[in-house]
mmCIF file of C-alpha atoms in Angstrom:
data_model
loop_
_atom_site.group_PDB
_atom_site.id
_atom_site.type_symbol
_atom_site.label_atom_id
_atom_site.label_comp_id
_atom_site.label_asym_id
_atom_site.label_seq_id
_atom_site.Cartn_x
_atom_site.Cartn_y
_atom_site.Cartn_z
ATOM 1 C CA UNK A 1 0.000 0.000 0.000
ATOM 2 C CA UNK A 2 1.425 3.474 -1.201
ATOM 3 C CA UNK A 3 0.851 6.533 0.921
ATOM 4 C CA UNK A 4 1.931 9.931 0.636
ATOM 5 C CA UNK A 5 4.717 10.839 3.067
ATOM 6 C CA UNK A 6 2.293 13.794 4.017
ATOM 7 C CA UNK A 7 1.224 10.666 6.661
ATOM 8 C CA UNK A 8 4.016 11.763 9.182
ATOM 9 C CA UNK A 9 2.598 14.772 10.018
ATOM 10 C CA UNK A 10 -1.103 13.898 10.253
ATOM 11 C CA UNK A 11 -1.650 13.484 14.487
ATOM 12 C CA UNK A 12 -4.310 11.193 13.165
ATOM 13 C CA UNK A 13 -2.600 8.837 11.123
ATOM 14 C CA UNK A 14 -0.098 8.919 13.600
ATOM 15 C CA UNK A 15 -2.004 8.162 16.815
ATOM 16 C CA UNK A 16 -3.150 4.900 14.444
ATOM 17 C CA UNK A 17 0.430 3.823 13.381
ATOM 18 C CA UNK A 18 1.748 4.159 17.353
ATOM 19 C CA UNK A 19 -1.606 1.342 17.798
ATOM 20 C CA UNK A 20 -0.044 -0.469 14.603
ATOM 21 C CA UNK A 21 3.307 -0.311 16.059
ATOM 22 C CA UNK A 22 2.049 -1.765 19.662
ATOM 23 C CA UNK A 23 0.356 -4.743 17.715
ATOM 24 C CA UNK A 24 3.968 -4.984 15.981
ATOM 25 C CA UNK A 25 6.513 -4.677 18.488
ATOM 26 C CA UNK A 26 4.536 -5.660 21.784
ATOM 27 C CA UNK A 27 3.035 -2.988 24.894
ATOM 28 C CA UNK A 28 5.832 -0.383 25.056
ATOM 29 C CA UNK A 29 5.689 3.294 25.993
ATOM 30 C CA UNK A 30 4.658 5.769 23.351
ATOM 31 C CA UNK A 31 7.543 7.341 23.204
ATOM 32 C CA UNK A 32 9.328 3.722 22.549
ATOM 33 C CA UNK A 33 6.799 3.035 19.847
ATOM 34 C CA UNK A 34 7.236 6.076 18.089
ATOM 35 C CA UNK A 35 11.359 6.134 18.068
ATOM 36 C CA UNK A 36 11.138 3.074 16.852
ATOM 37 C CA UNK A 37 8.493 3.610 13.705
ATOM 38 C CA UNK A 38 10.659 7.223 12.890
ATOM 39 C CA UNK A 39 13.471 4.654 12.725
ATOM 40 C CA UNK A 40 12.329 3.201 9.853
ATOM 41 C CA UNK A 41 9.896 6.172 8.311
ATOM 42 C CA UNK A 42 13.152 8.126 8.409
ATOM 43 C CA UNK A 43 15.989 5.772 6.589
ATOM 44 C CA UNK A 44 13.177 5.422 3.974
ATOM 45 C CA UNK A 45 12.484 9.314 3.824
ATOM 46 C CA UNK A 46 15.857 9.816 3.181
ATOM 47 C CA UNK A 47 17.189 7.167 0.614
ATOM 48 C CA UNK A 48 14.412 8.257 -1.727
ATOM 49 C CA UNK A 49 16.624 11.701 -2.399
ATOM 50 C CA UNK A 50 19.786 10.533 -1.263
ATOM 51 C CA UNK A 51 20.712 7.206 -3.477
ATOM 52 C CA UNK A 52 19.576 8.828 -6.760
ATOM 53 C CA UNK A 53 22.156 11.514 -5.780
ATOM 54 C CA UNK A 54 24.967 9.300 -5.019
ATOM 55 C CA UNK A 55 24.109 6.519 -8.134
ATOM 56 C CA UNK A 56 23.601 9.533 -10.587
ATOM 57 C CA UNK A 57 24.005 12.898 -9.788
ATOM 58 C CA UNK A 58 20.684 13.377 -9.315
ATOM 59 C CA UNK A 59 19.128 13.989 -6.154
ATOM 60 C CA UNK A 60 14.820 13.705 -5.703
ATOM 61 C CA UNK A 61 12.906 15.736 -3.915
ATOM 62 C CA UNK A 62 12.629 14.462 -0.147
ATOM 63 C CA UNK A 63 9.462 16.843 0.091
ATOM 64 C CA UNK A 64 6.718 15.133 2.071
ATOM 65 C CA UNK A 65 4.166 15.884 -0.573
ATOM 66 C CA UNK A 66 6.691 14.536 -3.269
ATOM 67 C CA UNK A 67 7.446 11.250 -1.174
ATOM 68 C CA UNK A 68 5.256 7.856 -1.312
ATOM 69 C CA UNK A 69 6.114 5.564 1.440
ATOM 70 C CA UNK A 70 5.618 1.731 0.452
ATOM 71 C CA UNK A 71 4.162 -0.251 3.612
ATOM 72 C CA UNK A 72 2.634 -3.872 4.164
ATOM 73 C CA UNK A 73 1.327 -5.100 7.351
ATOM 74 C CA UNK A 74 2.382 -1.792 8.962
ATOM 75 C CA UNK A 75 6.027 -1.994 8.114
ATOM 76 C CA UNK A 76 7.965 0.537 6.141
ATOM 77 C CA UNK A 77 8.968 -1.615 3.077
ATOM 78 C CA UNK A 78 10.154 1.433 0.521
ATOM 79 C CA UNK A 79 9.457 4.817 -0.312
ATOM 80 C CA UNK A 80 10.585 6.680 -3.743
ATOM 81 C CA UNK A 81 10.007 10.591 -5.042
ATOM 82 C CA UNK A 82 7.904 11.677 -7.687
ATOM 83 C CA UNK A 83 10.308 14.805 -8.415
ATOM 84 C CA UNK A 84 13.547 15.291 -9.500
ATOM 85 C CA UNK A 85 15.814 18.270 -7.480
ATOM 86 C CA UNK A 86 18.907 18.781 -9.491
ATOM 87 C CA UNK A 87 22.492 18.425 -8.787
ATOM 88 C CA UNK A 88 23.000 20.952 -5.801
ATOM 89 C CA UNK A 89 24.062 19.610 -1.886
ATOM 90 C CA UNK A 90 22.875 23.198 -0.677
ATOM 91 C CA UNK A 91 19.326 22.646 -2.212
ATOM 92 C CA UNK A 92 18.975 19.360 -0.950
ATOM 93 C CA UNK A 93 20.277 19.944 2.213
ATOM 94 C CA UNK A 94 17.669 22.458 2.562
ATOM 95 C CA UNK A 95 15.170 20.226 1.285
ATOM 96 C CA UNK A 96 16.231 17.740 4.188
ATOM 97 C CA UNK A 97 15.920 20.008 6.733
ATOM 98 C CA UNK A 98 12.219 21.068 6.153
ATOM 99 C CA UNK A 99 11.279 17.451 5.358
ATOM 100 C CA UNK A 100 12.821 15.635 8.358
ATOM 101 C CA UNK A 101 12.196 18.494 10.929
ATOM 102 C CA UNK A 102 8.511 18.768 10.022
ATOM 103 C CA UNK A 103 8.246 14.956 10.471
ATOM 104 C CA UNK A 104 10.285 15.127 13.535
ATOM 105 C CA UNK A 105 8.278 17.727 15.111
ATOM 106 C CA UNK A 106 4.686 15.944 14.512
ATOM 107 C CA UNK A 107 6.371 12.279 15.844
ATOM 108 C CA UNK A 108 7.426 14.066 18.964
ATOM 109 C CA UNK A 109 4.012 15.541 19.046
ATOM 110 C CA UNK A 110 2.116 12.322 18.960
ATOM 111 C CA UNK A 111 4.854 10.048 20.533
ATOM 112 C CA UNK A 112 6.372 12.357 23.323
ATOM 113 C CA UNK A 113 9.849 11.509 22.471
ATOM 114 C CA UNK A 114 12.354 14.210 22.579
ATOM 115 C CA UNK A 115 12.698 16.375 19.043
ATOM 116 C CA UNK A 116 16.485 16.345 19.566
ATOM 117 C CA UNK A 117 16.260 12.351 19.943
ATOM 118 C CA UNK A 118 14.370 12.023 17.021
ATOM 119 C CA UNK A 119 16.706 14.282 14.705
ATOM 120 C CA UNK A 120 19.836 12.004 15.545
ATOM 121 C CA UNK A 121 17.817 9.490 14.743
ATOM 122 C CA UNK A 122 17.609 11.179 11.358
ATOM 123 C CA UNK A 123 21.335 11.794 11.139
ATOM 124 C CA UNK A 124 22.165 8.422 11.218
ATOM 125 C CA UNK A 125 19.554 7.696 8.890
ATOM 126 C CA UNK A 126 21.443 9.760 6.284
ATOM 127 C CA UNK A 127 24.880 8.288 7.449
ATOM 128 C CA UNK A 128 23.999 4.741 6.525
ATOM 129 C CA UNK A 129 22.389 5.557 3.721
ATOM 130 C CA UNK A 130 25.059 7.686 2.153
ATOM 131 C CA UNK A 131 27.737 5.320 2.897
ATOM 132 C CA UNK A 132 25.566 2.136 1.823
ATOM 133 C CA UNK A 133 24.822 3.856 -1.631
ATOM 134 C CA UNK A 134 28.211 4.813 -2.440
ATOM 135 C CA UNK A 135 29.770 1.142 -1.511
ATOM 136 C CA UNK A 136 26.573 0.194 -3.764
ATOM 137 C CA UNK A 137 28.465 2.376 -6.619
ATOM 138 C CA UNK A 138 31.361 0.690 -5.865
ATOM 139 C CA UNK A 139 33.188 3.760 -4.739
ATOM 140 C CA UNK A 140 35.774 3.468 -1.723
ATOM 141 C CA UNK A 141 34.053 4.312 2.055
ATOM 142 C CA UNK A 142 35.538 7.641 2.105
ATOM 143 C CA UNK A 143 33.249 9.004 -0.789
ATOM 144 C CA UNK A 144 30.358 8.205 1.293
ATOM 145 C CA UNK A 145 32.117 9.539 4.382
ATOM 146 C CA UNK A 146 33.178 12.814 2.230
ATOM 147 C CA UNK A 147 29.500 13.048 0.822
ATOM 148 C CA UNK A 148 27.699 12.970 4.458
ATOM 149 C CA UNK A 149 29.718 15.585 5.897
ATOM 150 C CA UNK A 150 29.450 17.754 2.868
ATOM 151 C CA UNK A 151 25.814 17.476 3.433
ATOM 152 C CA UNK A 152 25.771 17.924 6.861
ATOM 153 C CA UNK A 153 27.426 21.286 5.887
ATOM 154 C CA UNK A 154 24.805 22.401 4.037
ATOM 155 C CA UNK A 155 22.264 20.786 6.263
ATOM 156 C CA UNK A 156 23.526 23.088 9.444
ATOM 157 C CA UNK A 157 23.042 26.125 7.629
ATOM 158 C CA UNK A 158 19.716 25.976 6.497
ATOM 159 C CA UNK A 159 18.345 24.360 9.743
ATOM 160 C CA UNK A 160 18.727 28.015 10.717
ATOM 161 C CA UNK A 161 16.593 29.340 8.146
ATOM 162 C CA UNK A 162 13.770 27.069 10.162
ATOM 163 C CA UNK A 163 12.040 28.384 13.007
ATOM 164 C CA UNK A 164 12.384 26.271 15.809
ATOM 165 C CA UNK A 165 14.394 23.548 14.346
ATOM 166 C CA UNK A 166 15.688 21.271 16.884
ATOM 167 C CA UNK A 167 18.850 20.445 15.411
ATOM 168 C CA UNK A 168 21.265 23.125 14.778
ATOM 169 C CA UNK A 169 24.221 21.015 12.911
ATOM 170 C CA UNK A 170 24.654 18.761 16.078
ATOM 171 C CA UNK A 171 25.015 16.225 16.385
ATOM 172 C CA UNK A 172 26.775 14.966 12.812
ATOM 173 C CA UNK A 173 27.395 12.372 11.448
ATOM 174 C CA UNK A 174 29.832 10.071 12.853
ATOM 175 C CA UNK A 175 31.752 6.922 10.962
ATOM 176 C CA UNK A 176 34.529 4.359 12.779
ATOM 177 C CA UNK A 177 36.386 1.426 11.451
ATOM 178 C CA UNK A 178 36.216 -2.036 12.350
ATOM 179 C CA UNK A 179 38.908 -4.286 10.818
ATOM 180 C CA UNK A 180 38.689 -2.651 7.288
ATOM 181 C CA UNK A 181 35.200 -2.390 7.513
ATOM 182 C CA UNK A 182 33.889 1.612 7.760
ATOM 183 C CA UNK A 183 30.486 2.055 9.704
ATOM 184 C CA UNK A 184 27.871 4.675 11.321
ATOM 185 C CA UNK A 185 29.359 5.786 14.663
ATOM 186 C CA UNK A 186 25.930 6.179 15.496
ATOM 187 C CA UNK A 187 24.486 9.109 17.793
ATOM 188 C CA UNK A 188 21.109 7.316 18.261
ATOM 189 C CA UNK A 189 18.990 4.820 19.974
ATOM 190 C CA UNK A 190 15.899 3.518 18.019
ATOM 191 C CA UNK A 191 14.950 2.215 21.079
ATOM 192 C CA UNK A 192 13.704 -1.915 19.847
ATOM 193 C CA UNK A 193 15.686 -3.316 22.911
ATOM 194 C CA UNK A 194 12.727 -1.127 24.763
ATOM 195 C CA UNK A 195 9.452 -3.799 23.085
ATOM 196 C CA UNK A 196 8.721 -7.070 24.397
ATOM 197 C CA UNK A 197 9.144 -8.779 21.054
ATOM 198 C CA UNK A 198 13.504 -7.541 21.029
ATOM 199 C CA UNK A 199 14.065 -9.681 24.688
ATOM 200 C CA UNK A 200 16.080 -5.985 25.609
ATOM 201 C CA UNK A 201 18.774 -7.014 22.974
ATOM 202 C CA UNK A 202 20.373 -4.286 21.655
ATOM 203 C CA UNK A 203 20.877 -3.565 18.229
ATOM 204 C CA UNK A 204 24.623 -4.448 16.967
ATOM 205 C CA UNK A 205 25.583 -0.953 16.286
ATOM 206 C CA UNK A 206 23.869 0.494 19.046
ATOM 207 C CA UNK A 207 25.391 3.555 21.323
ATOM 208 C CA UNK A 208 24.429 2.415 24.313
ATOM 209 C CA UNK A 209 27.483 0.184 24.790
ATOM 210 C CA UNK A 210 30.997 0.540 24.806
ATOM 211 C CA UNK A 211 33.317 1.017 22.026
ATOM 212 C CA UNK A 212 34.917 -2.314 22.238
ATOM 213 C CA UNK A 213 31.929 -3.963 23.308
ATOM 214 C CA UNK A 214 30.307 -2.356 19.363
ATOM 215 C CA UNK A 215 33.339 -3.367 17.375
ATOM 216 C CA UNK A 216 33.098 -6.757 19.028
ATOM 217 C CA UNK A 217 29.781 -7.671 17.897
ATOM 218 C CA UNK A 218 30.329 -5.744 14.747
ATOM 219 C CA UNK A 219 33.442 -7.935 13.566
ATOM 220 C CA UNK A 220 31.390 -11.288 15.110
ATOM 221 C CA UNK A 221 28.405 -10.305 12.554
ATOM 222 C CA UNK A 222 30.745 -9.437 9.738
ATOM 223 C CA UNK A 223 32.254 -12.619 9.928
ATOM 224 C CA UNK A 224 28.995 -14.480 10.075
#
């Protein structure tokens, strides 16, 4: 089932997507529920203007009225825009900005969850993506690397030209190695360890362990 991205901002739909989300991922507070679904709405959000950029050039239009978001049985399967945005990092940084923090701002709405949460949510949304696109090109890490903090330039300055935007250029994205394997440093929790149905196991990559404890599991999952 296609929807317009529009969805993310109506309290309505929302307040029936955090009962969606409960059937999904078990009794869990709101704010839980909703981290988690922006987790998923916002990787999608994103890769329908980012990988066009990075594969050709091109970016799309993350707009929410120019985004369809793919789902089935209340997941986020896909998403894809229905207009093209040109060339520029500065326009579609902009573009971000006004896409993600209007999303961001309704979620917290409806959810409770903190605004600044939910944006580093978002910034690690467009970290993996950028870097999974460009190894998809075949390019070396460091274009993707080079390409998110390029954006994240752009990004900073015209979350400024937004009146009340929560993020303000912090946090960034954030990239380590492990073995000779680049990966998201990531900033953010989507919060799944937090639902019945994920036993409190944390994701692989998550923060909320230590360094060692991350490139651990991340080197036992790379070798699997």
């Amino acid at each position: 089932m296609g929807v317009p991205a529009t969805v993310l901002t109506d309290p309505t739909w929302l307040a029936e997507d955090l009962r969606r989300a409960r059937t999904l991922y078990g009794p869990a507070p709101r704010a839980v529920l909703g981290t988690v679904r922006w987790y998923s709405a916002s990787s999608l959000l994103v890769a329908a203007a980012l990988e066009p950029w990075v594969h050709t050039g091109l970016a799309r239009d993350p707009a929410l009225d120019a985004v369809r978001l793919d789902l089935a049985d209340g997941r986020f399967l896909d998403a894809s825009s229905t207009r093209g945005l040109g060339p520029d990092p500065a326009e579609l940084g902009a573009a971000l900005v006004r896409a993600v923090d209007a999303a961001v701002t309704a979620f917290a709405a409806a959810c409770g969850a903190r605004e600044r949460a939910l944006w580093a949510v978002a910034v690690d949304s467009i970290a993996n993506r950028l870097l999974w696109a460009a190894s998809a090109t075949g390019a070396d890490h460091v274009e993707g690397v080079r390409l998110a903090g390029e954006l994240a330039e752009h990004m900073a300055r015209a979350a400024h030209d937004v009146p009340g935007c929560r993020w303000r250029g912090s946090p960034r994205p954030r990239f380590t190695t492990v073995g000779d394997r680049v990966i998201v440093r990531r900033v953010s929790c989507c919060l799944i360890y937090e639902t019945p149905t994920a036993c409190e196991v944390t994701c692989v990559s998550c923060p909320r362990q230590t360094p060692a404890e991350r490139a651990r599991r991340v080197r036992g999952q790379l070798r699997g």
